[in-house]
């Protein structure tokens, strides 16, 4: 029917089993699709997907374009779903970013943790898993990422600060405005790699 041999089918089933999407039982039962939620599926596929994407300048530009929409949703969700105490704790990330504004590597490490925490506080599995994918891709291409913003830390710090203030306000218009600025500032700078 599909013009593939048994070894190809076995390998596909083995791959799905390793990803945790099916349960293989040799003999009578055969292979059975597991009951998993979307978060488990995205977790299983996310790692594979991160390795399929090249960590290059073009990929970071495409990722930045997608991020502006994902992070807008995350910011709105955090403003609605996170407690005031949780939102206030996000100030610690801003303070840490301020202390290392002269070290691009340390800054980006903390900034990525800040955004990862925002995704977690959104209380939305899809936002969280999508950000995890972005995070994995960024880690893979960390040297490229730091080269894109060598002297831009004060500017990036300011937009992160504005974003947090907008989230604290819980005002949708302020969040939209801050996230638009955040997206504009975080678009990759044209560099030679």
PDB file of C-alpha atoms in Angstrom:
ATOM      1  CA  UNK A   1       0.000   0.000   0.000  1.00  0.00           C
ATOM      2  CA  UNK A   2       2.750   2.512   0.954  1.00  0.00           C
ATOM      3  CA  UNK A   3       5.528   0.644  -0.850  1.00  0.00           C
ATOM      4  CA  UNK A   4       7.776   0.387   2.229  1.00  0.00           C
ATOM      5  CA  UNK A   5       9.309  -2.700   3.743  1.00  0.00           C
ATOM      6  CA  UNK A   6       8.955  -4.158   7.213  1.00  0.00           C
ATOM      7  CA  UNK A   7      12.324  -2.813   8.421  1.00  0.00           C
ATOM      8  CA  UNK A   8      11.176   0.743   7.645  1.00  0.00           C
ATOM      9  CA  UNK A   9       7.928   0.187   9.555  1.00  0.00           C
ATOM     10  CA  UNK A  10       9.808  -1.352  12.506  1.00  0.00           C
ATOM     11  CA  UNK A  11      12.187   1.613  12.645  1.00  0.00           C
ATOM     12  CA  UNK A  12       9.292   4.090  12.543  1.00  0.00           C
ATOM     13  CA  UNK A  13       7.537   2.227  15.369  1.00  0.00           C
ATOM     14  CA  UNK A  14      10.773   2.135  17.379  1.00  0.00           C
ATOM     15  CA  UNK A  15      11.177   5.902  16.938  1.00  0.00           C
ATOM     16  CA  UNK A  16       7.583   6.566  18.049  1.00  0.00           C
ATOM     17  CA  UNK A  17       8.169   4.308  21.047  1.00  0.00           C
ATOM     18  CA  UNK A  18      11.360   6.164  22.033  1.00  0.00           C
ATOM     19  CA  UNK A  19       9.433   9.443  21.811  1.00  0.00           C
ATOM     20  CA  UNK A  20       6.858   7.963  24.176  1.00  0.00           C
ATOM     21  CA  UNK A  21       4.012   8.271  21.694  1.00  0.00           C
ATOM     22  CA  UNK A  22       3.260   4.556  21.363  1.00  0.00           C
ATOM     23  CA  UNK A  23       3.688   1.485  23.521  1.00  0.00           C
ATOM     24  CA  UNK A  24       5.217  -1.507  21.762  1.00  0.00           C
ATOM     25  CA  UNK A  25       4.265  -4.955  23.009  1.00  0.00           C
ATOM     26  CA  UNK A  26       5.848  -7.786  21.063  1.00  0.00           C
ATOM     27  CA  UNK A  27       3.461 -10.565  20.340  1.00  0.00           C
ATOM     28  CA  UNK A  28      -0.302 -10.466  20.657  1.00  0.00           C
ATOM     29  CA  UNK A  29      -0.967  -6.760  21.426  1.00  0.00           C
ATOM     30  CA  UNK A  30       1.446  -5.183  18.969  1.00  0.00           C
ATOM     31  CA  UNK A  31       1.895  -1.396  19.115  1.00  0.00           C
ATOM     32  CA  UNK A  32      -0.689   0.800  20.805  1.00  0.00           C
ATOM     33  CA  UNK A  33      -0.964   4.599  20.735  1.00  0.00           C
ATOM     34  CA  UNK A  34      -0.523   5.973  24.259  1.00  0.00           C
ATOM     35  CA  UNK A  35      -2.990   8.391  25.777  1.00  0.00           C
ATOM     36  CA  UNK A  36      -1.004  11.577  26.201  1.00  0.00           C
ATOM     37  CA  UNK A  37      -1.939  15.204  26.412  1.00  0.00           C
ATOM     38  CA  UNK A  38      -0.685  17.837  24.014  1.00  0.00           C
ATOM     39  CA  UNK A  39       2.020  18.964  26.442  1.00  0.00           C
ATOM     40  CA  UNK A  40       3.552  15.487  26.521  1.00  0.00           C
ATOM     41  CA  UNK A  41       3.444  15.317  22.732  1.00  0.00           C
ATOM     42  CA  UNK A  42       5.099  18.721  22.354  1.00  0.00           C
ATOM     43  CA  UNK A  43       7.732  17.755  24.906  1.00  0.00           C
ATOM     44  CA  UNK A  44       8.524  14.569  22.975  1.00  0.00           C
ATOM     45  CA  UNK A  45       8.637  16.350  19.634  1.00  0.00           C
ATOM     46  CA  UNK A  46      10.254  19.592  20.816  1.00  0.00           C
ATOM     47  CA  UNK A  47      13.704  18.135  21.350  1.00  0.00           C
ATOM     48  CA  UNK A  48      13.642  16.506  17.920  1.00  0.00           C
ATOM     49  CA  UNK A  49      12.385  19.722  16.339  1.00  0.00           C
ATOM     50  CA  UNK A  50      15.108  21.831  17.984  1.00  0.00           C
ATOM     51  CA  UNK A  51      17.758  19.649  16.378  1.00  0.00           C
ATOM     52  CA  UNK A  52      16.122  19.923  12.949  1.00  0.00           C
ATOM     53  CA  UNK A  53      16.366  23.725  12.959  1.00  0.00           C
ATOM     54  CA  UNK A  54      19.750  25.123  12.022  1.00  0.00           C
ATOM     55  CA  UNK A  55      21.171  27.576  14.546  1.00  0.00           C
ATOM     56  CA  UNK A  56      22.003  30.259  12.029  1.00  0.00           C
ATOM     57  CA  UNK A  57      21.220  33.900  11.370  1.00  0.00           C
ATOM     58  CA  UNK A  58      18.202  33.121   9.169  1.00  0.00           C
ATOM     59  CA  UNK A  59      16.698  30.789  11.786  1.00  0.00           C
ATOM     60  CA  UNK A  60      17.117  33.427  14.494  1.00  0.00           C
ATOM     61  CA  UNK A  61      15.365  35.986  12.282  1.00  0.00           C
ATOM     62  CA  UNK A  62      12.482  33.560  11.707  1.00  0.00           C
ATOM     63  CA  UNK A  63      12.370  32.724  15.394  1.00  0.00           C
ATOM     64  CA  UNK A  64      12.259  36.428  16.298  1.00  0.00           C
ATOM     65  CA  UNK A  65       9.292  36.882  14.005  1.00  0.00           C
ATOM     66  CA  UNK A  66       7.411  34.008  15.669  1.00  0.00           C
ATOM     67  CA  UNK A  67       8.467  35.103  19.155  1.00  0.00           C
ATOM     68  CA  UNK A  68       6.780  38.482  18.881  1.00  0.00           C
ATOM     69  CA  UNK A  69       3.383  36.790  18.624  1.00  0.00           C
ATOM     70  CA  UNK A  70       4.077  34.056  21.165  1.00  0.00           C
ATOM     71  CA  UNK A  71       5.484  36.486  23.734  1.00  0.00           C
ATOM     72  CA  UNK A  72       2.529  38.843  23.274  1.00  0.00           C
ATOM     73  CA  UNK A  73       0.225  35.987  24.269  1.00  0.00           C
ATOM     74  CA  UNK A  74       2.517  35.017  27.139  1.00  0.00           C
ATOM     75  CA  UNK A  75       2.539  38.584  28.490  1.00  0.00           C
ATOM     76  CA  UNK A  76      -1.257  38.812  28.425  1.00  0.00           C
ATOM     77  CA  UNK A  77      -1.604  35.383  30.059  1.00  0.00           C
ATOM     78  CA  UNK A  78       0.880  36.246  32.812  1.00  0.00           C
ATOM     79  CA  UNK A  79      -0.982  39.470  33.582  1.00  0.00           C
ATOM     80  CA  UNK A  80      -4.200  37.480  34.012  1.00  0.00           C
ATOM     81  CA  UNK A  81      -2.978  34.200  35.523  1.00  0.00           C
ATOM     82  CA  UNK A  82       0.015  34.977  37.731  1.00  0.00           C
ATOM     83  CA  UNK A  83      -0.412  36.280  41.255  1.00  0.00           C
ATOM     84  CA  UNK A  84       0.833  39.757  42.140  1.00  0.00           C
ATOM     85  CA  UNK A  85       3.467  38.101  44.343  1.00  0.00           C
ATOM     86  CA  UNK A  86       4.728  35.975  41.425  1.00  0.00           C
ATOM     87  CA  UNK A  87       4.865  39.016  39.159  1.00  0.00           C
ATOM     88  CA  UNK A  88       6.778  40.999  41.803  1.00  0.00           C
ATOM     89  CA  UNK A  89       9.357  38.193  42.029  1.00  0.00           C
ATOM     90  CA  UNK A  90      10.125  38.813  38.351  1.00  0.00           C
ATOM     91  CA  UNK A  91      11.843  42.031  39.488  1.00  0.00           C
ATOM     92  CA  UNK A  92      14.683  39.816  40.741  1.00  0.00           C
ATOM     93  CA  UNK A  93      15.476  38.874  37.138  1.00  0.00           C
ATOM     94  CA  UNK A  94      15.571  42.536  36.100  1.00  0.00           C
ATOM     95  CA  UNK A  95      17.889  43.328  39.028  1.00  0.00           C
ATOM     96  CA  UNK A  96      20.198  40.458  38.049  1.00  0.00           C
ATOM     97  CA  UNK A  97      20.201  41.655  34.425  1.00  0.00           C
ATOM     98  CA  UNK A  98      21.186  45.151  35.608  1.00  0.00           C
ATOM     99  CA  UNK A  99      24.162  43.801  37.569  1.00  0.00           C
ATOM    100  CA  UNK A 100      25.638  42.059  34.540  1.00  0.00           C
ATOM    101  CA  UNK A 101      24.866  44.612  31.851  1.00  0.00           C
ATOM    102  CA  UNK A 102      28.567  44.655  30.935  1.00  0.00           C
ATOM    103  CA  UNK A 103      28.709  40.887  30.308  1.00  0.00           C
ATOM    104  CA  UNK A 104      26.663  39.779  27.296  1.00  0.00           C
ATOM    105  CA  UNK A 105      26.908  36.060  28.139  1.00  0.00           C
ATOM    106  CA  UNK A 106      25.649  36.454  31.709  1.00  0.00           C
ATOM    107  CA  UNK A 107      22.991  38.915  30.603  1.00  0.00           C
ATOM    108  CA  UNK A 108      21.545  36.560  27.993  1.00  0.00           C
ATOM    109  CA  UNK A 109      21.559  33.641  30.388  1.00  0.00           C
ATOM    110  CA  UNK A 110      19.465  35.605  32.899  1.00  0.00           C
ATOM    111  CA  UNK A 111      17.257  37.156  30.195  1.00  0.00           C
ATOM    112  CA  UNK A 112      16.447  33.717  28.795  1.00  0.00           C
ATOM    113  CA  UNK A 113      15.600  32.474  32.300  1.00  0.00           C
ATOM    114  CA  UNK A 114      13.354  35.543  32.747  1.00  0.00           C
ATOM    115  CA  UNK A 115      11.439  34.759  29.567  1.00  0.00           C
ATOM    116  CA  UNK A 116      11.252  31.083  30.486  1.00  0.00           C
ATOM    117  CA  UNK A 117       9.750  32.072  33.865  1.00  0.00           C
ATOM    118  CA  UNK A 118       7.202  34.273  32.087  1.00  0.00           C
ATOM    119  CA  UNK A 119       6.171  31.308  29.932  1.00  0.00           C
ATOM    120  CA  UNK A 120       5.798  29.189  33.074  1.00  0.00           C
ATOM    121  CA  UNK A 121       3.682  31.858  34.809  1.00  0.00           C
ATOM    122  CA  UNK A 122       1.361  32.030  31.799  1.00  0.00           C
ATOM    123  CA  UNK A 123      -0.072  28.704  33.042  1.00  0.00           C
ATOM    124  CA  UNK A 124      -0.423  27.669  29.400  1.00  0.00           C
ATOM    125  CA  UNK A 125       1.305  24.423  28.383  1.00  0.00           C
ATOM    126  CA  UNK A 126       1.504  25.437  24.738  1.00  0.00           C
ATOM    127  CA  UNK A 127       3.195  28.768  25.514  1.00  0.00           C
ATOM    128  CA  UNK A 128       5.563  26.984  27.895  1.00  0.00           C
ATOM    129  CA  UNK A 129       6.492  24.248  25.432  1.00  0.00           C
ATOM    130  CA  UNK A 130       6.891  26.738  22.577  1.00  0.00           C
ATOM    131  CA  UNK A 131       9.209  28.865  24.692  1.00  0.00           C
ATOM    132  CA  UNK A 132      11.121  25.718  25.695  1.00  0.00           C
ATOM    133  CA  UNK A 133      11.677  25.047  21.999  1.00  0.00           C
ATOM    134  CA  UNK A 134      12.932  28.622  21.484  1.00  0.00           C
ATOM    135  CA  UNK A 135      15.166  28.208  24.532  1.00  0.00           C
ATOM    136  CA  UNK A 136      16.660  24.963  23.196  1.00  0.00           C
ATOM    137  CA  UNK A 137      17.357  26.574  19.816  1.00  0.00           C
ATOM    138  CA  UNK A 138      18.933  29.613  21.494  1.00  0.00           C
ATOM    139  CA  UNK A 139      21.208  27.385  23.571  1.00  0.00           C
ATOM    140  CA  UNK A 140      22.270  25.570  20.419  1.00  0.00           C
ATOM    141  CA  UNK A 141      23.204  28.840  18.732  1.00  0.00           C
ATOM    142  CA  UNK A 142      24.333  30.797  21.778  1.00  0.00           C
ATOM    143  CA  UNK A 143      27.522  32.177  20.136  1.00  0.00           C
ATOM    144  CA  UNK A 144      25.450  33.551  17.251  1.00  0.00           C
ATOM    145  CA  UNK A 145      22.921  35.083  19.636  1.00  0.00           C
ATOM    146  CA  UNK A 146      25.553  36.882  21.711  1.00  0.00           C
ATOM    147  CA  UNK A 147      27.282  38.120  18.543  1.00  0.00           C
ATOM    148  CA  UNK A 148      24.011  39.648  17.335  1.00  0.00           C
ATOM    149  CA  UNK A 149      23.784  42.045  20.288  1.00  0.00           C
ATOM    150  CA  UNK A 150      27.351  42.869  21.376  1.00  0.00           C
ATOM    151  CA  UNK A 151      26.672  46.392  22.693  1.00  0.00           C
ATOM    152  CA  UNK A 152      22.894  46.356  22.959  1.00  0.00           C
ATOM    153  CA  UNK A 153      22.394  45.249  26.576  1.00  0.00           C
ATOM    154  CA  UNK A 154      21.132  48.625  27.932  1.00  0.00           C
ATOM    155  CA  UNK A 155      18.534  48.801  25.154  1.00  0.00           C
ATOM    156  CA  UNK A 156      17.397  45.190  25.689  1.00  0.00           C
ATOM    157  CA  UNK A 157      17.315  45.646  29.456  1.00  0.00           C
ATOM    158  CA  UNK A 158      15.074  48.681  29.079  1.00  0.00           C
ATOM    159  CA  UNK A 159      12.509  46.856  26.936  1.00  0.00           C
ATOM    160  CA  UNK A 160      12.438  43.940  29.399  1.00  0.00           C
ATOM    161  CA  UNK A 161      11.851  46.442  32.207  1.00  0.00           C
ATOM    162  CA  UNK A 162       9.018  48.119  30.250  1.00  0.00           C
ATOM    163  CA  UNK A 163       7.478  44.742  29.460  1.00  0.00           C
ATOM    164  CA  UNK A 164       7.417  43.779  33.144  1.00  0.00           C
ATOM    165  CA  UNK A 165       5.861  47.118  34.127  1.00  0.00           C
ATOM    166  CA  UNK A 166       3.140  46.632  31.502  1.00  0.00           C
ATOM    167  CA  UNK A 167       2.421  43.116  32.789  1.00  0.00           C
ATOM    168  CA  UNK A 168       2.178  44.481  36.350  1.00  0.00           C
ATOM    169  CA  UNK A 169      -0.360  47.077  35.183  1.00  0.00           C
ATOM    170  CA  UNK A 170      -2.593  44.310  33.757  1.00  0.00           C
ATOM    171  CA  UNK A 171      -3.656  46.856  31.128  1.00  0.00           C
ATOM    172  CA  UNK A 172      -4.017  45.112  27.728  1.00  0.00           C
ATOM    173  CA  UNK A 173      -3.177  48.279  25.766  1.00  0.00           C
ATOM    174  CA  UNK A 174       0.007  48.894  27.766  1.00  0.00           C
ATOM    175  CA  UNK A 175       1.001  45.263  27.297  1.00  0.00           C
ATOM    176  CA  UNK A 176       0.418  45.487  23.529  1.00  0.00           C
ATOM    177  CA  UNK A 177       2.495  48.669  23.303  1.00  0.00           C
ATOM    178  CA  UNK A 178       5.345  47.296  25.450  1.00  0.00           C
ATOM    179  CA  UNK A 179       5.433  44.007  23.569  1.00  0.00           C
ATOM    180  CA  UNK A 180       5.510  45.811  20.220  1.00  0.00           C
ATOM    181  CA  UNK A 181       8.540  47.761  21.388  1.00  0.00           C
ATOM    182  CA  UNK A 182      10.081  44.591  22.836  1.00  0.00           C
ATOM    183  CA  UNK A 183       9.708  42.813  19.484  1.00  0.00           C
ATOM    184  CA  UNK A 184      11.194  45.754  17.573  1.00  0.00           C
ATOM    185  CA  UNK A 185      14.219  45.961  19.880  1.00  0.00           C
ATOM    186  CA  UNK A 186      14.884  42.233  19.888  1.00  0.00           C
ATOM    187  CA  UNK A 187      14.849  41.717  16.134  1.00  0.00           C
ATOM    188  CA  UNK A 188      18.273  40.497  15.053  1.00  0.00           C
ATOM    189  CA  UNK A 189      20.733  43.139  14.036  1.00  0.00           C
ATOM    190  CA  UNK A 190      22.275  42.672  10.600  1.00  0.00           C
ATOM    191  CA  UNK A 191      25.685  41.159  11.255  1.00  0.00           C
ATOM    192  CA  UNK A 192      28.265  39.096   9.454  1.00  0.00           C
ATOM    193  CA  UNK A 193      28.806  35.662  10.971  1.00  0.00           C
TER     194      UNK A 193
END
